[in-house]
Short mmCIF file of C-alpha atoms in Angstrom, two decimals:
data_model
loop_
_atom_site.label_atom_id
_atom_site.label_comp_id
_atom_site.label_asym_id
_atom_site.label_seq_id
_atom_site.Cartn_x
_atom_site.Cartn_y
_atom_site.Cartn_z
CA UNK A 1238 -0.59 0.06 21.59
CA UNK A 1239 0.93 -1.96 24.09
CA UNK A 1240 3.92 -4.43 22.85
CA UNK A 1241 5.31 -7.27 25.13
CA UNK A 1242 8.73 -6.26 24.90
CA UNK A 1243 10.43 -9.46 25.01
CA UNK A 1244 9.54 -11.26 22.27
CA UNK A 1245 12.84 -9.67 20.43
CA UNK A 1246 15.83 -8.47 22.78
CA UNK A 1247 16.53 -4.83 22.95
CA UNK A 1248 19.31 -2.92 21.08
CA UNK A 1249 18.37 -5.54 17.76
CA UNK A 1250 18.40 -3.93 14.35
CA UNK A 1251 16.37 -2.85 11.70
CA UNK A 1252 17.44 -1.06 8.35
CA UNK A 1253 14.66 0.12 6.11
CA UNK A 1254 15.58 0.20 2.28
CA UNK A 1255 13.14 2.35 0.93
CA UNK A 1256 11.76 3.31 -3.10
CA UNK A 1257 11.88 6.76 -1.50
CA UNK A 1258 10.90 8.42 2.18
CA UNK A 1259 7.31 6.96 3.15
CA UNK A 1260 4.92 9.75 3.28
CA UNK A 1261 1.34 8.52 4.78
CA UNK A 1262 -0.56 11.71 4.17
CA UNK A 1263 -0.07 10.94 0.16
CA UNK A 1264 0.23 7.59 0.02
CA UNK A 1265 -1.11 3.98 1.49
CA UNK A 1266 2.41 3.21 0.75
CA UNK A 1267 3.98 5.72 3.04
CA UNK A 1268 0.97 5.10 5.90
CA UNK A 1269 1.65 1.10 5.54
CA UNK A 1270 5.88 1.75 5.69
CA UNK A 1271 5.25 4.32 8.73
CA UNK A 1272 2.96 1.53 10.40
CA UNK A 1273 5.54 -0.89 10.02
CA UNK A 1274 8.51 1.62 11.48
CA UNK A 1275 6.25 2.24 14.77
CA UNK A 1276 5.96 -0.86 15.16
CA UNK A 1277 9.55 -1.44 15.37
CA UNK A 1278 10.46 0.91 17.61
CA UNK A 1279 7.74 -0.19 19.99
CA UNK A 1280 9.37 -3.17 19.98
CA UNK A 1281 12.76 -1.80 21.67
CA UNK A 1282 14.41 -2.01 17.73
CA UNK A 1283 16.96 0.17 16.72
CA UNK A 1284 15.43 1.56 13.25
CA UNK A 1285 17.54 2.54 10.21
CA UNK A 1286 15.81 4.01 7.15
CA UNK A 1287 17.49 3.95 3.92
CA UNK A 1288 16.64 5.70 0.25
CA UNK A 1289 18.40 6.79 -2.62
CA UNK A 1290 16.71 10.82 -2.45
CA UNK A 1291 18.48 13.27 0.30
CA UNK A 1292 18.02 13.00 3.53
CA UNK A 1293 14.69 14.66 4.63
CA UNK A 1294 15.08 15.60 8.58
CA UNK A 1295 11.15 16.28 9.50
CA UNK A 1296 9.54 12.60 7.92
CA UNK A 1297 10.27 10.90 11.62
CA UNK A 1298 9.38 14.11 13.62
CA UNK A 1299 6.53 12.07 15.02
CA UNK A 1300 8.58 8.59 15.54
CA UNK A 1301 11.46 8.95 17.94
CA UNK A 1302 15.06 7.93 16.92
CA UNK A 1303 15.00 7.25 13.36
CA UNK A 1304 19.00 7.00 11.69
CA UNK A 1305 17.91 8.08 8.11
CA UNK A 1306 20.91 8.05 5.57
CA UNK A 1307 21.47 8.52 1.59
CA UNK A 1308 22.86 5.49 -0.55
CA UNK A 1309 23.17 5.24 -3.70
CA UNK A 1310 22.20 2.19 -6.55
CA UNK A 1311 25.05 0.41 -7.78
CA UNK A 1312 27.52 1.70 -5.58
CA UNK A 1313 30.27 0.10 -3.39
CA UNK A 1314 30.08 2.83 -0.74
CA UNK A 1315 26.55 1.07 0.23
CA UNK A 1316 28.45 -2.27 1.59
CA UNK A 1317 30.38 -0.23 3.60
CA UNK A 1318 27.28 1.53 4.99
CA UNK A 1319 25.12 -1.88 5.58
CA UNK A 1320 28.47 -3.56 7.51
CA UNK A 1321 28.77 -0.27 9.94
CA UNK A 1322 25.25 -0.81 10.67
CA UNK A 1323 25.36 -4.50 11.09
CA UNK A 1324 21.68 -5.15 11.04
CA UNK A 1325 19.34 -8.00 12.15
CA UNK A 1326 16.52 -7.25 10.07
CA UNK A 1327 16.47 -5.90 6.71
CA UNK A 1328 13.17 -4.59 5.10
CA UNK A 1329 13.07 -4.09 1.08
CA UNK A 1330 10.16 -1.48 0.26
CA UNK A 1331 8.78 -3.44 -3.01
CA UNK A 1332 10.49 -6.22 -5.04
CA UNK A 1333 12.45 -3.71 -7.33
CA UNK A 1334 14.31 -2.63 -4.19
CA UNK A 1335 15.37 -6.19 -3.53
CA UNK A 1336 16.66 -6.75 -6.67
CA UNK A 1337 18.52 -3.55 -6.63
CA UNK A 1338 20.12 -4.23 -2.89
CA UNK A 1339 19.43 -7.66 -1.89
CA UNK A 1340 22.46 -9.25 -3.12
CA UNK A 1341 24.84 -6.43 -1.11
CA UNK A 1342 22.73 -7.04 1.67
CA UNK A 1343 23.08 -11.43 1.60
CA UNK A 1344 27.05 -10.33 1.23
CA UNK A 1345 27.71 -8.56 3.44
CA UNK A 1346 25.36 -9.72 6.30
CA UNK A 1347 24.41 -13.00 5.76
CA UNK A 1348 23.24 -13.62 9.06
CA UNK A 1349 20.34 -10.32 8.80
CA UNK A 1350 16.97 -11.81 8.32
CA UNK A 1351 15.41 -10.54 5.25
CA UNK A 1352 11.54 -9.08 4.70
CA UNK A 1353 9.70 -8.39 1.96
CA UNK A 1354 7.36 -5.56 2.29
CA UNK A 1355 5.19 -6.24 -0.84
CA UNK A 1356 2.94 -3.46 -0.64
CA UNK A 1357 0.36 -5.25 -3.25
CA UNK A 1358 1.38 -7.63 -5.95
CA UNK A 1359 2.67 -5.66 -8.29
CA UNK A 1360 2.30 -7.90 -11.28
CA UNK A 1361 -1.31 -8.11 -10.62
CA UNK A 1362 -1.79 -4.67 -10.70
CA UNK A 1363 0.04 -4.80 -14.37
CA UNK A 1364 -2.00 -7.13 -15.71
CA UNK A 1365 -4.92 -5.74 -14.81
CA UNK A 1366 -3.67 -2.22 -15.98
CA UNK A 1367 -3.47 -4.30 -19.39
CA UNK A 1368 -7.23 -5.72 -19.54
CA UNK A 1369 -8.98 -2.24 -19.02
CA UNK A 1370 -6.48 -1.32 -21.45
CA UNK A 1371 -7.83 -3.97 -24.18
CA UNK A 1372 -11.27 -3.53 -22.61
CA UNK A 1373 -11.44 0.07 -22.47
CA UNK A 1374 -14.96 0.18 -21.77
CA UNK A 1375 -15.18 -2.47 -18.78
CA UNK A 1376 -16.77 -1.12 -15.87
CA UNK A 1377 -13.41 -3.04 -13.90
CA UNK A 1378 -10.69 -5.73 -14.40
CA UNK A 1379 -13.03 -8.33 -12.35
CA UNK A 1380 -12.99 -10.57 -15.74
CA UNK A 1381 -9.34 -10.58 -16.22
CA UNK A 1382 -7.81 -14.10 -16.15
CA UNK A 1383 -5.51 -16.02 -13.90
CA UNK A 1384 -3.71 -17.15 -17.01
CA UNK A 1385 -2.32 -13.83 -17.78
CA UNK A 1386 -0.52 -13.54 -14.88
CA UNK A 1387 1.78 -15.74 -15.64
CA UNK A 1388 4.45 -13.61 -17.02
CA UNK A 1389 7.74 -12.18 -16.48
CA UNK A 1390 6.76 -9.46 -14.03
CA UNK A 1391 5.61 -12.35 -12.20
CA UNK A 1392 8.42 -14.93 -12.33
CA UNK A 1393 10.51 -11.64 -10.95
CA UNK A 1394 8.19 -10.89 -7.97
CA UNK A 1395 7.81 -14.27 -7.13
CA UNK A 1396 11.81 -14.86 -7.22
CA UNK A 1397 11.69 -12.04 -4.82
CA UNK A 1398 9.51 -13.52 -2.54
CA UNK A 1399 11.46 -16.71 -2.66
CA UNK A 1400 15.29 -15.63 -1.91
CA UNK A 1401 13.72 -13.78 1.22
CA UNK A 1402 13.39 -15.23 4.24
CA UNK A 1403 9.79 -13.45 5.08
CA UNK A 1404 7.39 -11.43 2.53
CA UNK A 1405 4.38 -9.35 4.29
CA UNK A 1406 0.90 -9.16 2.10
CA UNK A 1407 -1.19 -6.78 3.07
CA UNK A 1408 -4.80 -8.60 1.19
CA UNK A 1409 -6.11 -11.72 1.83
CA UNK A 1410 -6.74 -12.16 -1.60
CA UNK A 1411 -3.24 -12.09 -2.74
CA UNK A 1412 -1.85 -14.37 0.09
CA UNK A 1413 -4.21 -17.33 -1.45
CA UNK A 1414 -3.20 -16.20 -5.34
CA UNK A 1415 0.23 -16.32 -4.32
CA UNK A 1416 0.07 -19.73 -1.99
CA UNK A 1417 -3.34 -21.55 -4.27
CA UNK A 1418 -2.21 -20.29 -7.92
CA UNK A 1419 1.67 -20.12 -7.56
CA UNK A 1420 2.25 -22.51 -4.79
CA UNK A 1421 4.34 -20.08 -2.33
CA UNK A 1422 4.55 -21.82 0.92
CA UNK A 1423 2.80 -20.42 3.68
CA UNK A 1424 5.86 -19.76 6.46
CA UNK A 1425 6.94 -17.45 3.48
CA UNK A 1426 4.21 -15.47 3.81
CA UNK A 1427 2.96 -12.95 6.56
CA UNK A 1428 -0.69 -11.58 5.86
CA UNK A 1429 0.09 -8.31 7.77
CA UNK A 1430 -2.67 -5.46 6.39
CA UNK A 1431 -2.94 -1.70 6.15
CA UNK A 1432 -4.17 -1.08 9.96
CA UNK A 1433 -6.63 1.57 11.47
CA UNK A 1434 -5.14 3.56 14.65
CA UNK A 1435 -9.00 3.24 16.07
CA UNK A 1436 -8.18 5.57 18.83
CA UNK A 1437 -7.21 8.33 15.93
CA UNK A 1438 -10.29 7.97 14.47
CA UNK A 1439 -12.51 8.06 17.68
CA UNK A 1440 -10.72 11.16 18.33
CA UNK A 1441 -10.85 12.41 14.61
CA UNK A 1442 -14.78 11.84 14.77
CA UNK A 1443 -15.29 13.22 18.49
CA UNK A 1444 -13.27 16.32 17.58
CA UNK A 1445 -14.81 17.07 15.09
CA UNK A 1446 -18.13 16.77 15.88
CA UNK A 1447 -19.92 14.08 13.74
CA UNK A 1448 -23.47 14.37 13.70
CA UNK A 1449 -24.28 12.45 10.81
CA UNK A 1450 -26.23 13.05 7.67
CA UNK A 1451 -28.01 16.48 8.30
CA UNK A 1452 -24.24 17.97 8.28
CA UNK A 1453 -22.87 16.59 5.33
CA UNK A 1454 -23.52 16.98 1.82
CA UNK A 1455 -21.60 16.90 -1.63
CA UNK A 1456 -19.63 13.81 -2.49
CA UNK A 1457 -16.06 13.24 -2.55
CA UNK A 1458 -13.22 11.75 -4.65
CA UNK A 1459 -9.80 11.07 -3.25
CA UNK A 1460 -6.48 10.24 -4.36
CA UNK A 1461 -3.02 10.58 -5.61
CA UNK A 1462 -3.30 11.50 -9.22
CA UNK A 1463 -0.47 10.65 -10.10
CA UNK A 1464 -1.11 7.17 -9.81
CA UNK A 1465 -1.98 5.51 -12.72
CA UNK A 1466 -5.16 3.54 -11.08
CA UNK A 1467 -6.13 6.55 -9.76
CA UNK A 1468 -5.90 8.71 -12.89
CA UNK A 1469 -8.16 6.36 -14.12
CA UNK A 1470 -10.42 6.45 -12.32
CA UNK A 1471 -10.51 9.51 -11.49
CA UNK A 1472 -11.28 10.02 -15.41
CA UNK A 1473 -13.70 7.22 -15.59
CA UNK A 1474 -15.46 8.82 -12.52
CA UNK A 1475 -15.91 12.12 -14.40
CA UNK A 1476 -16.71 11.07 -18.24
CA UNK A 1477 -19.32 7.84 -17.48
CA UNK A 1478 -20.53 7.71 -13.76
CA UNK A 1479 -20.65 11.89 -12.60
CA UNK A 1480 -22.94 13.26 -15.30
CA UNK A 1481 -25.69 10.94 -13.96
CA UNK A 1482 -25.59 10.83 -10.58
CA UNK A 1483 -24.90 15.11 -11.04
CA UNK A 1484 -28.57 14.60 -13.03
CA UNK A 1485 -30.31 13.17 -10.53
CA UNK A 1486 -29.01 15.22 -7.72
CA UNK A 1487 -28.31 18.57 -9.36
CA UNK A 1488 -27.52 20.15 -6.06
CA UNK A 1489 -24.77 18.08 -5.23
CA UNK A 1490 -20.91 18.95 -5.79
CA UNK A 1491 -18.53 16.59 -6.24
CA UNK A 1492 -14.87 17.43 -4.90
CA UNK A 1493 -11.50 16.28 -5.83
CA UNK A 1494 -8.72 15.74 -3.06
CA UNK A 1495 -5.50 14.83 -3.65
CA UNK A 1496 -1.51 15.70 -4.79
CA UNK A 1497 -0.09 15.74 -8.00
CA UNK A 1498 -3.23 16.47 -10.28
CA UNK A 1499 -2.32 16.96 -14.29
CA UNK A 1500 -3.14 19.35 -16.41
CA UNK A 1501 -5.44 16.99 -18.48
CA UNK A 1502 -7.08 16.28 -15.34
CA UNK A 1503 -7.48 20.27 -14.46
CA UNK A 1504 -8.99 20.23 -17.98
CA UNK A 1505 -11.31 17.44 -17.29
CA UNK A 1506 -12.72 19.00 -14.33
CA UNK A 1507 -13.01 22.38 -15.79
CA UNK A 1508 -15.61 21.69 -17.98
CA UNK A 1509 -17.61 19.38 -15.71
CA UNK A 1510 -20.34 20.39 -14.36
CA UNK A 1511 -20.58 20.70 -10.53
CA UNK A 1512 -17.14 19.58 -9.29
CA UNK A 1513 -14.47 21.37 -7.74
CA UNK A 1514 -11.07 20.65 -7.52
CA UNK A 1515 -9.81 21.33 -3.85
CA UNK A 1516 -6.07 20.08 -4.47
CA UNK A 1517 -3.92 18.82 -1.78
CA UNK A 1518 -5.33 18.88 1.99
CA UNK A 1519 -3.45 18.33 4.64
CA UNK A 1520 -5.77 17.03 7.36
CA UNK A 1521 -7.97 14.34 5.54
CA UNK A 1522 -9.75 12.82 8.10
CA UNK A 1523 -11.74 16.38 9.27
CA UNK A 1524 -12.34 16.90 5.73
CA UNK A 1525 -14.06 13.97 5.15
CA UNK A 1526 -16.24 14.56 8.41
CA UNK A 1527 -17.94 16.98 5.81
CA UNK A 1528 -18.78 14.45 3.13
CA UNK A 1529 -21.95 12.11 2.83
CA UNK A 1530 -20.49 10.10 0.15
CA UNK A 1531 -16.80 8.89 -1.12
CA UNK A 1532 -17.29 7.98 -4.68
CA UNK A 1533 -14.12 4.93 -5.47
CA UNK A 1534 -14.44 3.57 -9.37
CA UNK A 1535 -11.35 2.05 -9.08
CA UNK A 1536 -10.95 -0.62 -12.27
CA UNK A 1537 -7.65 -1.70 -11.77
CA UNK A 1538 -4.88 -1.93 -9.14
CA UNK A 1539 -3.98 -4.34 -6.27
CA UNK A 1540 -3.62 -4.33 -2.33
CA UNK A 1541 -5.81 -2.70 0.00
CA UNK A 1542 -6.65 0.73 -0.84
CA UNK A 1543 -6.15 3.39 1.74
CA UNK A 1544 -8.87 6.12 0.23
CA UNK A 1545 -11.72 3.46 0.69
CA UNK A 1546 -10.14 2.15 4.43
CA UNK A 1547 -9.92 5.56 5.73
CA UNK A 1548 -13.34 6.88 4.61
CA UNK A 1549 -15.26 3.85 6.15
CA UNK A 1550 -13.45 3.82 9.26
CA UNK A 1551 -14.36 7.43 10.18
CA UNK A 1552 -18.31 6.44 9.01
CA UNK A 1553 -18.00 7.61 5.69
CA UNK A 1554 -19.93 5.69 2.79
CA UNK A 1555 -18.29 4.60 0.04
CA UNK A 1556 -19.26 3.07 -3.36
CA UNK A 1557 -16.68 1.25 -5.46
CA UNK A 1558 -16.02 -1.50 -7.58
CA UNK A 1559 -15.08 -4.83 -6.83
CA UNK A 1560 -11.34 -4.11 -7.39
CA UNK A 1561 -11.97 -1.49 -4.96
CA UNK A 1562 -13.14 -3.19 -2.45
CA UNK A 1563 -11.35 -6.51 -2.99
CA UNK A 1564 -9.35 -7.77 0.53
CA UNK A 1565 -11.48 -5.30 2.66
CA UNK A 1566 -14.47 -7.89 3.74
CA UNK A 1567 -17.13 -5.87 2.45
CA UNK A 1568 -18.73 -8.17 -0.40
CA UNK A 1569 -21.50 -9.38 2.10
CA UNK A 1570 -22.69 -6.41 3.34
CA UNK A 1571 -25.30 -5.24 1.34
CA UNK A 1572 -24.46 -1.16 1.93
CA UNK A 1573 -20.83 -1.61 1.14
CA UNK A 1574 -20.97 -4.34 -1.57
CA UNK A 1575 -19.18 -3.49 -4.53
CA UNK A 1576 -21.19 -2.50 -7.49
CA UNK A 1577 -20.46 -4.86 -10.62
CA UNK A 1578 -21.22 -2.50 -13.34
CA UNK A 1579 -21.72 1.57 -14.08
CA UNK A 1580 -25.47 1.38 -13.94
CA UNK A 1581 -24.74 -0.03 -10.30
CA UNK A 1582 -22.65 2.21 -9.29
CA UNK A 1583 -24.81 5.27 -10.29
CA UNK A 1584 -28.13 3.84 -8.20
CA UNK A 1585 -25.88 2.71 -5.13
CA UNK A 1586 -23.81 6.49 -5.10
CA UNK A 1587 -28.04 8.40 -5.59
CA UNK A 1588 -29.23 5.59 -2.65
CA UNK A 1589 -26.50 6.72 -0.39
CA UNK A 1590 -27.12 10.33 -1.24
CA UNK A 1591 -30.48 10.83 -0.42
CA UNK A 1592 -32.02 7.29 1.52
CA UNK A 1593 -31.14 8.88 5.31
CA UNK A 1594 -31.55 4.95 6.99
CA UNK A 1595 -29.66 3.59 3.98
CA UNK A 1596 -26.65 6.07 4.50
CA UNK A 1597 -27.21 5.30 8.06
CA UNK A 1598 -26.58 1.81 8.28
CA UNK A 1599 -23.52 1.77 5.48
CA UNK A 1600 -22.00 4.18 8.04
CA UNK A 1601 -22.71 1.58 10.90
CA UNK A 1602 -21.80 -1.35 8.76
CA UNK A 1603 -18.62 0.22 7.44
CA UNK A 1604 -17.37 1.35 10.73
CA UNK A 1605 -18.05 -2.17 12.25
CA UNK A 1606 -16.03 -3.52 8.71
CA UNK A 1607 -12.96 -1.64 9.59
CA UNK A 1608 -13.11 -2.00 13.41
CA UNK A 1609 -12.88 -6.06 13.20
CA UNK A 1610 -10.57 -6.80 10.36
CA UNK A 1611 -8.51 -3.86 10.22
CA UNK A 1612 -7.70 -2.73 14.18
CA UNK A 1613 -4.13 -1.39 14.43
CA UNK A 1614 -3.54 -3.87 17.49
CA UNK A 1615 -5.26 -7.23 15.94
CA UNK A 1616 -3.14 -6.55 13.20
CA UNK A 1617 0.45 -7.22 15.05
CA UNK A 1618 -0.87 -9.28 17.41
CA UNK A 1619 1.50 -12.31 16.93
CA UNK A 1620 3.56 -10.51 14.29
CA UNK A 1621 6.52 -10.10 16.57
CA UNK A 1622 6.61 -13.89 17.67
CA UNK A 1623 6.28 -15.13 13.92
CA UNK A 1624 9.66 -12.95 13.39
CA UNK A 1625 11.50 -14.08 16.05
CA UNK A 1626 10.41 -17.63 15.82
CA UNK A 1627 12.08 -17.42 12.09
CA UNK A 1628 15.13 -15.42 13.19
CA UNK A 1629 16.25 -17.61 15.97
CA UNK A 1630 16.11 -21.08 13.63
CA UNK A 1631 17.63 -19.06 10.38
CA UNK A 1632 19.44 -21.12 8.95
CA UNK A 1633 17.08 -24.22 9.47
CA UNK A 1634 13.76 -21.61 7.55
CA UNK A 1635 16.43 -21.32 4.67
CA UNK A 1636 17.16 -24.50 4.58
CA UNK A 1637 13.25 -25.91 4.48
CA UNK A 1638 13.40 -23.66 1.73
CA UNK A 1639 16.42 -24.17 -0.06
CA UNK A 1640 14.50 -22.67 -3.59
CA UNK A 1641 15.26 -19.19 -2.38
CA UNK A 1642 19.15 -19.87 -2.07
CA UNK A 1643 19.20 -21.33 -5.17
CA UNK A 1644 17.36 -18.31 -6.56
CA UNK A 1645 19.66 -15.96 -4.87
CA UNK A 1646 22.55 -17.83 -6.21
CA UNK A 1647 21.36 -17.45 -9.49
CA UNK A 1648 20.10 -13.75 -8.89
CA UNK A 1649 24.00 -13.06 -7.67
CA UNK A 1650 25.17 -14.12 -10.49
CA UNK A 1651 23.31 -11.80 -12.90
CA UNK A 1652 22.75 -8.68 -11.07
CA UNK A 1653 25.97 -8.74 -8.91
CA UNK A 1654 28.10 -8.55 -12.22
CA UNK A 1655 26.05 -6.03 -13.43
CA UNK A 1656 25.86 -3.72 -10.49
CA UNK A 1657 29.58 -4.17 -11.07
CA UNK A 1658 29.85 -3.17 -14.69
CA UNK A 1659 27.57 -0.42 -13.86
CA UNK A 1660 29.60 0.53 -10.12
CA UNK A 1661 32.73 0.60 -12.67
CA UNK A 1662 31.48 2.72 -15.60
CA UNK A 1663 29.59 5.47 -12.98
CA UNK A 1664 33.29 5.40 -11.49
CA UNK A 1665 34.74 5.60 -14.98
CA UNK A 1666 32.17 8.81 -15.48
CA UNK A 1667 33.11 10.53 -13.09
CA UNK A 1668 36.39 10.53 -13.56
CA UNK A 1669 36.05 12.49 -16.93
#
């Protein structure tokens, strides 16, 4: 996409702090954190990406002139590191990340504006992970409460969000819980979502020859099992919703994509009738070009999620919940609208299945979905002029919101003097 490259001067940079190195094949974390580092470099930025785990070499084959290096939690060796690179922006992958570096980081370059890259809202995602836990047999966490969010996983995210000078949400709906229910000011807040590269998936459907519902069959499920929504449903997929919709289509399969599967998952699939387990895949998007219908009973999580954005985007229907679906503008279209409860879910996935104009016009109406809200360039049009209109009046943002120094002098406080203690006794350790 095209960038006009003087809304921030050349040679300016960026250092990436990352949980670990972004991988967008597994993860909507690692697709959103390589979005974000093209971005930057389109922008004439000189980009520096940071983690804890070795160096990797062939992540940024793909993105030109990536610095990667190694650093290491509560060590002294990092402040060294962050002062040789001297950088203008810093971006913290999650709120634990800021906690862990952001006080090094305010130390030694006071001057670098700070972002947030949230992800989702991770105390959301807990609390809901606690109501299907109470409510084991709800259909989704729709009918947990504001009031239980207000709790210490909260007060931490939210301090977070506060000491830094710019925090990017990727769902609508958790930019007005976070400004409506917790009162965040706005100008601390960037709603900046997952994109779709549309000229990928143009080529992705041209290449691969999508003729539409007399070449596809069999449903699909897709996902990183490892995580803990995704387990879930994954689980809830094959012990409540599968058996019926397997009944009333008996010559359907239903196929499981995805890293990191468990053995009680293997197990679970095993002795299910008509599913398959095809494991990791590297190219997604042709795979799917086989599929009629992506099955999503996600009941808890947060954010926007990547295995329902994808699917729709290269015309694949998908039925899901309403946590599924929430922040991807799909409530009103009758096709796409999120089922409220199991029974729902079964008679939307059979519709889909085997109703030709039905499956027709979801695949219109999801395309069309993704297209206006979710277009790679609509979503970084202005981004670039939001940052620099922050960076070049620094001190006077900080000072409107003076909250988030007081926070950070607090935060220094604590976990300065006890990355200390803890630089000191890992010294003291090795030593023996």
């Amino acid at each position: 996409m095209g960038t006009d490259r003087s809304m921030i001067e050349p040679e300016n940079t960026i250092l990436f702090i990352g949980r670990d190195w972004p991988n967008p094949k597994k993860t909507a974390a690692g697709w959103r954190m390589m979005q974000l580092i093209r971005q930057f470099r389109l922008s004439d930025l000189s980009v520096h990406f940071a983690t804890t785990y070795p160096v990797s070499e062939t992540l940024f084959e793909d993105v030109p002139e990536v610095n990667t290096l190694q650093i290491a939690l509560n060590d002294d060796h990092f402040d060294i590191q962050i002062k040789a690179i001297n950088p203008d922006y810093v971006v913290f992958d999650r709120f634990m990340t800021e906690e862990q570096y952001g006080w090094r980081v305010r130390q030694n370059c006071p001057k670098a504006m700070t972002l947030l890259d949230t992800e989702d809202c991770h105390f959301l995602r807990l609390a809901r992970a606690a109501y299907i836990k109470e409510y084991t047999e709800a259909f989704d966490a729709s009918g947990c409460e504001d009031d239980v969010l207000f709790t210490q996983h909260s007060m931490r995210e939210l301090a977070s969000i506060w000491r830094c000078d710019l925090s990017l949400i990727i769902s609508e709906y958790e930019y007005a819980l976070l400004t409506k229910l917790f009162s965040v000011p706005e100008n601390l807040l960037y709603y900046l979502p997952l994109a779709i590269n549309l000229s990928q998936v143009h080529d992705h459907q041209e290449s691969f020859k999508d003729d539409g519902w007399s070449d596809r069959k069999d449903f699909l499920w897709v996902g990183n099992r490892k995580h803990n929504p995704n387990d879930d449903s994954l689980k809830y997929l094959l012990h409540v919703l599968w058996p019926s919709i397997q009944a009333e289509i008996p010559e359907a399969e239903l196929h499981i994509v995805g890293p990191n599967g468990t053995e009680s998952q293997r197990q679970l699939i095993a002795k299910t009738k008509s599913v398959v387990d095809l494991g990791w895949v590297d190219d997604l998007p042709k795979l799917m070009m086989d599929y009629r219908v992506n099955l999503a009973p996600i009941r808890f999580g947060a954010g926007l999620k990547g295995k329902i954005m994808q699917p729709l985007a290269l015309g694949l229907p998908t039925v899901s919940s309403a946590i599924g679906a929430e922040g991807l503008f799909i409530e009103t279209i009758p096709e796409l609208a999120p089922a409220k409860n199991a029974d729902e879910f079964i008679v939307k996935s059979i519709r889909l299945y085997t109703d030709r104009q039905y499956w027709q016009q979801a695949k219109k109406q999801g395309v069309q979905c993704m297209k206006q809200h979710f277009s790679l360039t609509d979503t970084f049009t202005g981004f670039q002029e939001n940052l620099s209109a922050i960076k070049n009046d620094l001190d006077t943002h900080r000072k409107r919101h003076f909250m988030g120094q007081i926070l950070q002098h607090q935060s220094l406080n604590a976990t300065k003097y006890m990355g200390r203690w803890l630089t000191l006794k890992n010294q003291d350790i090795s030593r023996e």
